[in-house]
């Protein structure tokens, strides 16, 4: 829904949105096909605002063109759209977009841009904070 709204607002009707099955990157902007895709796999494991951020990132790519990469023109446009992720990166790998992976004792996974400042427990295991289900955070960039 967001993706379609963003495309209508910022791009033209030649652009489309879809999900893909990637597991190693979060979002992709295919300039040749004029198509923005987001990994269904990772979107299901991320928070709404994080998925929204990935969309803004990719829409900014679509707006400025493939040659700009993550240069200053792209950065300015992404900021205007409301993208808050700061770093430049050479690929749209999931490890660049969302750095932190939290795992609960039962093995549920979440992916976050920022490491939570307070202890967080697994929302699947318990709707409210429960020390038993505290997430362990892994720096996905250090892991790869
Ligand atoms: Zn990018
Ligand atoms: Zn859990």
PDB file of C-alpha atoms and ligand atoms in Angstrom:
ATOM      1  CA  UNK A   1       0.000   0.000   0.000  1.00  0.00           C
ATOM      2  CA  UNK A   2       2.772   2.416   0.972  1.00  0.00           C
ATOM      3  CA  UNK A   3       4.792   1.389  -2.018  1.00  0.00           C
ATOM      4  CA  UNK A   4       1.969   2.111  -4.445  1.00  0.00           C
ATOM      5  CA  UNK A   5       1.256   5.438  -2.750  1.00  0.00           C
ATOM      6  CA  UNK A   6       4.930   6.426  -2.862  1.00  0.00           C
ATOM      7  CA  UNK A   7       5.254   5.475  -6.504  1.00  0.00           C
ATOM      8  CA  UNK A   8       2.127   7.436  -7.415  1.00  0.00           C
ATOM      9  CA  UNK A   9       3.364  10.433  -5.481  1.00  0.00           C
ATOM     10  CA  UNK A  10       6.997  10.549  -6.580  1.00  0.00           C
ATOM     11  CA  UNK A  11       7.345   8.509  -9.757  1.00  0.00           C
ATOM     12  CA  UNK A  12       5.248   7.908 -12.839  1.00  0.00           C
ATOM     13  CA  UNK A  13       2.999   5.051 -13.843  1.00  0.00           C
ATOM     14  CA  UNK A  14       5.805   3.247 -15.669  1.00  0.00           C
ATOM     15  CA  UNK A  15       7.081   2.181 -12.239  1.00  0.00           C
ATOM     16  CA  UNK A  16       5.694  -0.734 -10.316  1.00  0.00           C
ATOM     17  CA  UNK A  17       6.178  -2.465  -7.008  1.00  0.00           C
ATOM     18  CA  UNK A  18       6.383  -6.091  -5.993  1.00  0.00           C
ATOM     19  CA  UNK A  19       7.766  -8.484  -3.447  1.00  0.00           C
ATOM     20  CA  UNK A  20      10.677 -10.770  -4.161  1.00  0.00           C
ATOM     21  CA  UNK A  21      12.163 -13.761  -2.413  1.00  0.00           C
ATOM     22  CA  UNK A  22      15.586 -12.391  -1.629  1.00  0.00           C
ATOM     23  CA  UNK A  23      17.088 -13.307   1.706  1.00  0.00           C
ATOM     24  CA  UNK A  24      20.313 -11.385   1.532  1.00  0.00           C
ATOM     25  CA  UNK A  25      19.060  -7.927   0.625  1.00  0.00           C
ATOM     26  CA  UNK A  26      16.052  -5.999   1.750  1.00  0.00           C
ATOM     27  CA  UNK A  27      15.078  -3.816  -1.136  1.00  0.00           C
ATOM     28  CA  UNK A  28      15.960  -3.396  -4.757  1.00  0.00           C
ATOM     29  CA  UNK A  29      15.410  -0.778  -7.390  1.00  0.00           C
ATOM     30  CA  UNK A  30      15.594  -2.179 -10.903  1.00  0.00           C
ATOM     31  CA  UNK A  31      16.041   0.820 -13.161  1.00  0.00           C
ATOM     32  CA  UNK A  32      15.843  -1.226 -16.341  1.00  0.00           C
ATOM     33  CA  UNK A  33      12.525  -2.841 -15.464  1.00  0.00           C
ATOM     34  CA  UNK A  34      11.366   0.260 -13.565  1.00  0.00           C
ATOM     35  CA  UNK A  35      10.416  -1.889 -10.679  1.00  0.00           C
ATOM     36  CA  UNK A  36      10.962  -1.599  -6.947  1.00  0.00           C
ATOM     37  CA  UNK A  37      10.900  -4.811  -4.970  1.00  0.00           C
ATOM     38  CA  UNK A  38      11.132  -5.630  -1.288  1.00  0.00           C
ATOM     39  CA  UNK A  39      12.039  -9.008   0.138  1.00  0.00           C
ATOM     40  CA  UNK A  40       8.913 -10.701   1.430  1.00  0.00           C
ATOM     41  CA  UNK A  41      11.103 -12.796   3.680  1.00  0.00           C
ATOM     42  CA  UNK A  42      12.752  -9.840   5.380  1.00  0.00           C
ATOM     43  CA  UNK A  43       9.659  -7.625   5.358  1.00  0.00           C
ATOM     44  CA  UNK A  44       7.853 -10.281   7.377  1.00  0.00           C
ATOM     45  CA  UNK A  45      10.595 -10.085   9.994  1.00  0.00           C
ATOM     46  CA  UNK A  46      10.980  -6.330  10.194  1.00  0.00           C
ATOM     47  CA  UNK A  47       8.879  -3.597  11.732  1.00  0.00           C
ATOM     48  CA  UNK A  48       6.568  -1.499   9.590  1.00  0.00           C
ATOM     49  CA  UNK A  49       8.637   1.647   9.874  1.00  0.00           C
ATOM     50  CA  UNK A  50      11.713  -0.263   8.828  1.00  0.00           C
ATOM     51  CA  UNK A  51      10.019  -1.563   5.710  1.00  0.00           C
ATOM     52  CA  UNK A  52       8.855   1.987   5.026  1.00  0.00           C
ATOM     53  CA  UNK A  53      12.453   3.201   5.296  1.00  0.00           C
ATOM     54  CA  UNK A  54      13.602   0.623   2.779  1.00  0.00           C
ATOM     55  CA  UNK A  55      10.896   1.799   0.392  1.00  0.00           C
ATOM     56  CA  UNK A  56      11.999   5.412   0.748  1.00  0.00           C
ATOM     57  CA  UNK A  57      15.561   4.353   0.081  1.00  0.00           C
ATOM     58  CA  UNK A  58      14.556   2.573  -3.129  1.00  0.00           C
ATOM     59  CA  UNK A  59      12.130   5.271  -4.295  1.00  0.00           C
ATOM     60  CA  UNK A  60      14.961   7.786  -3.958  1.00  0.00           C
ATOM     61  CA  UNK A  61      17.081   5.562  -6.233  1.00  0.00           C
ATOM     62  CA  UNK A  62      14.258   5.466  -8.756  1.00  0.00           C
ATOM     63  CA  UNK A  63      13.893   9.255  -8.671  1.00  0.00           C
ATOM     64  CA  UNK A  64      17.527  10.192  -9.142  1.00  0.00           C
ATOM     65  CA  UNK A  65      18.554   7.437 -11.534  1.00  0.00           C
ATOM     66  CA  UNK A  66      20.980   4.590 -11.421  1.00  0.00           C
ATOM     67  CA  UNK A  67      24.089   6.669 -12.023  1.00  0.00           C
ATOM     68  CA  UNK A  68      23.768   8.633  -8.813  1.00  0.00           C
ATOM     69  CA  UNK A  69      24.252   5.537  -6.687  1.00  0.00           C
ATOM     70  CA  UNK A  70      24.315   6.628  -3.065  1.00  0.00           C
ATOM     71  CA  UNK A  71      25.915   9.961  -3.906  1.00  0.00           C
ATOM     72  CA  UNK A  72      24.939  13.411  -2.655  1.00  0.00           C
ATOM     73  CA  UNK A  73      22.007  13.805  -5.072  1.00  0.00           C
ATOM     74  CA  UNK A  74      20.515  10.519  -3.940  1.00  0.00           C
ATOM     75  CA  UNK A  75      21.189  11.369  -0.305  1.00  0.00           C
ATOM     76  CA  UNK A  76      19.459  14.741  -0.563  1.00  0.00           C
ATOM     77  CA  UNK A  77      16.431  13.222  -2.266  1.00  0.00           C
ATOM     78  CA  UNK A  78      16.249  10.366   0.224  1.00  0.00           C
ATOM     79  CA  UNK A  79      16.346  12.859   3.102  1.00  0.00           C
ATOM     80  CA  UNK A  80      13.547  14.878   1.527  1.00  0.00           C
ATOM     81  CA  UNK A  81      11.440  11.749   1.365  1.00  0.00           C
ATOM     82  CA  UNK A  82      12.062  11.105   5.037  1.00  0.00           C
ATOM     83  CA  UNK A  83      14.763   8.477   4.864  1.00  0.00           C
ATOM     84  CA  UNK A  84      16.778   8.544   8.072  1.00  0.00           C
ATOM     85  CA  UNK A  85      19.257   5.744   7.427  1.00  0.00           C
ATOM     86  CA  UNK A  86      22.554   7.488   7.130  1.00  0.00           C
ATOM     87  CA  UNK A  87      25.217   5.321   5.673  1.00  0.00           C
ATOM     88  CA  UNK A  88      26.228   4.935   2.152  1.00  0.00           C
ATOM     89  CA  UNK A  89      26.772   1.433   0.991  1.00  0.00           C
ATOM     90  CA  UNK A  90      27.817  -0.231  -2.183  1.00  0.00           C
ATOM     91  CA  UNK A  91      24.915  -2.631  -2.455  1.00  0.00           C
ATOM     92  CA  UNK A  92      21.390  -2.836  -1.174  1.00  0.00           C
ATOM     93  CA  UNK A  93      22.215  -5.785   1.000  1.00  0.00           C
ATOM     94  CA  UNK A  94      20.014  -6.494   3.965  1.00  0.00           C
ATOM     95  CA  UNK A  95      23.089  -6.289   6.133  1.00  0.00           C
ATOM     96  CA  UNK A  96      23.458  -2.655   5.109  1.00  0.00           C
ATOM     97  CA  UNK A  97      19.829  -1.705   5.566  1.00  0.00           C
ATOM     98  CA  UNK A  98      19.214  -3.395   8.861  1.00  0.00           C
ATOM     99  CA  UNK A  99      22.194  -4.048  10.975  1.00  0.00           C
ATOM    100  CA  UNK A 100      20.833  -5.810  14.020  1.00  0.00           C
ATOM    101  CA  UNK A 101      19.338  -9.237  14.310  1.00  0.00           C
ATOM    102  CA  UNK A 102      17.608 -10.160  17.546  1.00  0.00           C
ATOM    103  CA  UNK A 103      17.021 -13.766  18.503  1.00  0.00           C
ATOM    104  CA  UNK A 104      14.842 -14.915  21.397  1.00  0.00           C
ATOM    105  CA  UNK A 105      15.518 -18.079  23.415  1.00  0.00           C
ATOM    106  CA  UNK A 106      12.883 -19.879  21.308  1.00  0.00           C
ATOM    107  CA  UNK A 107      14.594 -18.860  18.100  1.00  0.00           C
ATOM    108  CA  UNK A 108      12.251 -16.121  16.811  1.00  0.00           C
ATOM    109  CA  UNK A 109      14.045 -13.504  14.805  1.00  0.00           C
ATOM    110  CA  UNK A 110      13.615  -9.773  14.317  1.00  0.00           C
ATOM    111  CA  UNK A 111      15.654  -7.376  12.252  1.00  0.00           C
ATOM    112  CA  UNK A 112      16.272  -3.811  13.374  1.00  0.00           C
ATOM    113  CA  UNK A 113      18.110  -0.784  12.085  1.00  0.00           C
ATOM    114  CA  UNK A 114      19.154   0.240  15.562  1.00  0.00           C
ATOM    115  CA  UNK A 115      20.027  -1.840  18.532  1.00  0.00           C
ATOM    116  CA  UNK A 116      17.294  -1.192  21.124  1.00  0.00           C
ATOM    117  CA  UNK A 117      18.600   0.812  24.077  1.00  0.00           C
ATOM    118  CA  UNK A 118      16.523  -1.152  26.581  1.00  0.00           C
ATOM    119  CA  UNK A 119      16.257  -4.921  26.979  1.00  0.00           C
ATOM    120  CA  UNK A 120      13.528  -6.169  24.640  1.00  0.00           C
ATOM    121  CA  UNK A 121      11.668  -9.412  24.949  1.00  0.00           C
ATOM    122  CA  UNK A 122      10.208 -11.443  22.125  1.00  0.00           C
ATOM    123  CA  UNK A 123       6.773 -10.188  21.042  1.00  0.00           C
ATOM    124  CA  UNK A 124       5.866 -13.617  19.703  1.00  0.00           C
ATOM    125  CA  UNK A 125       6.633 -15.417  22.958  1.00  0.00           C
ATOM    126  CA  UNK A 126       5.100 -12.780  25.227  1.00  0.00           C
ATOM    127  CA  UNK A 127       2.966  -9.712  24.459  1.00  0.00           C
ATOM    128  CA  UNK A 128       4.580  -7.770  27.270  1.00  0.00           C
ATOM    129  CA  UNK A 129       8.119  -7.557  28.531  1.00  0.00           C
ATOM    130  CA  UNK A 130       9.246 -10.836  29.998  1.00  0.00           C
ATOM    131  CA  UNK A 131      12.792 -11.410  31.167  1.00  0.00           C
ATOM    132  CA  UNK A 132      12.527 -15.063  30.133  1.00  0.00           C
ATOM    133  CA  UNK A 133      12.233 -14.112  26.489  1.00  0.00           C
ATOM    134  CA  UNK A 134      14.864 -11.400  26.218  1.00  0.00           C
ATOM    135  CA  UNK A 135      16.286 -10.937  22.726  1.00  0.00           C
ATOM    136  CA  UNK A 136      19.978 -11.368  22.128  1.00  0.00           C
ATOM    137  CA  UNK A 137      21.312  -8.861  19.567  1.00  0.00           C
ATOM    138  CA  UNK A 138      23.790  -9.731  16.898  1.00  0.00           C
ATOM    139  CA  UNK A 139      25.581  -7.235  14.727  1.00  0.00           C
ATOM    140  CA  UNK A 140      24.830  -8.617  11.288  1.00  0.00           C
ATOM    141  CA  UNK A 141      27.688  -6.732   9.754  1.00  0.00           C
ATOM    142  CA  UNK A 142      30.240  -8.180  12.122  1.00  0.00           C
ATOM    143  CA  UNK A 143      28.880 -11.628  11.375  1.00  0.00           C
ATOM    144  CA  UNK A 144      29.415 -11.474   7.646  1.00  0.00           C
TER     145      UNK A 144
HETATM  146 ZN1  LIG B   1      20.604   1.805  -2.024  1.00  0.00          ZN
HETATM  147 ZN1  LIG B   2      10.138 -15.823  20.750  1.00  0.00          ZN
END
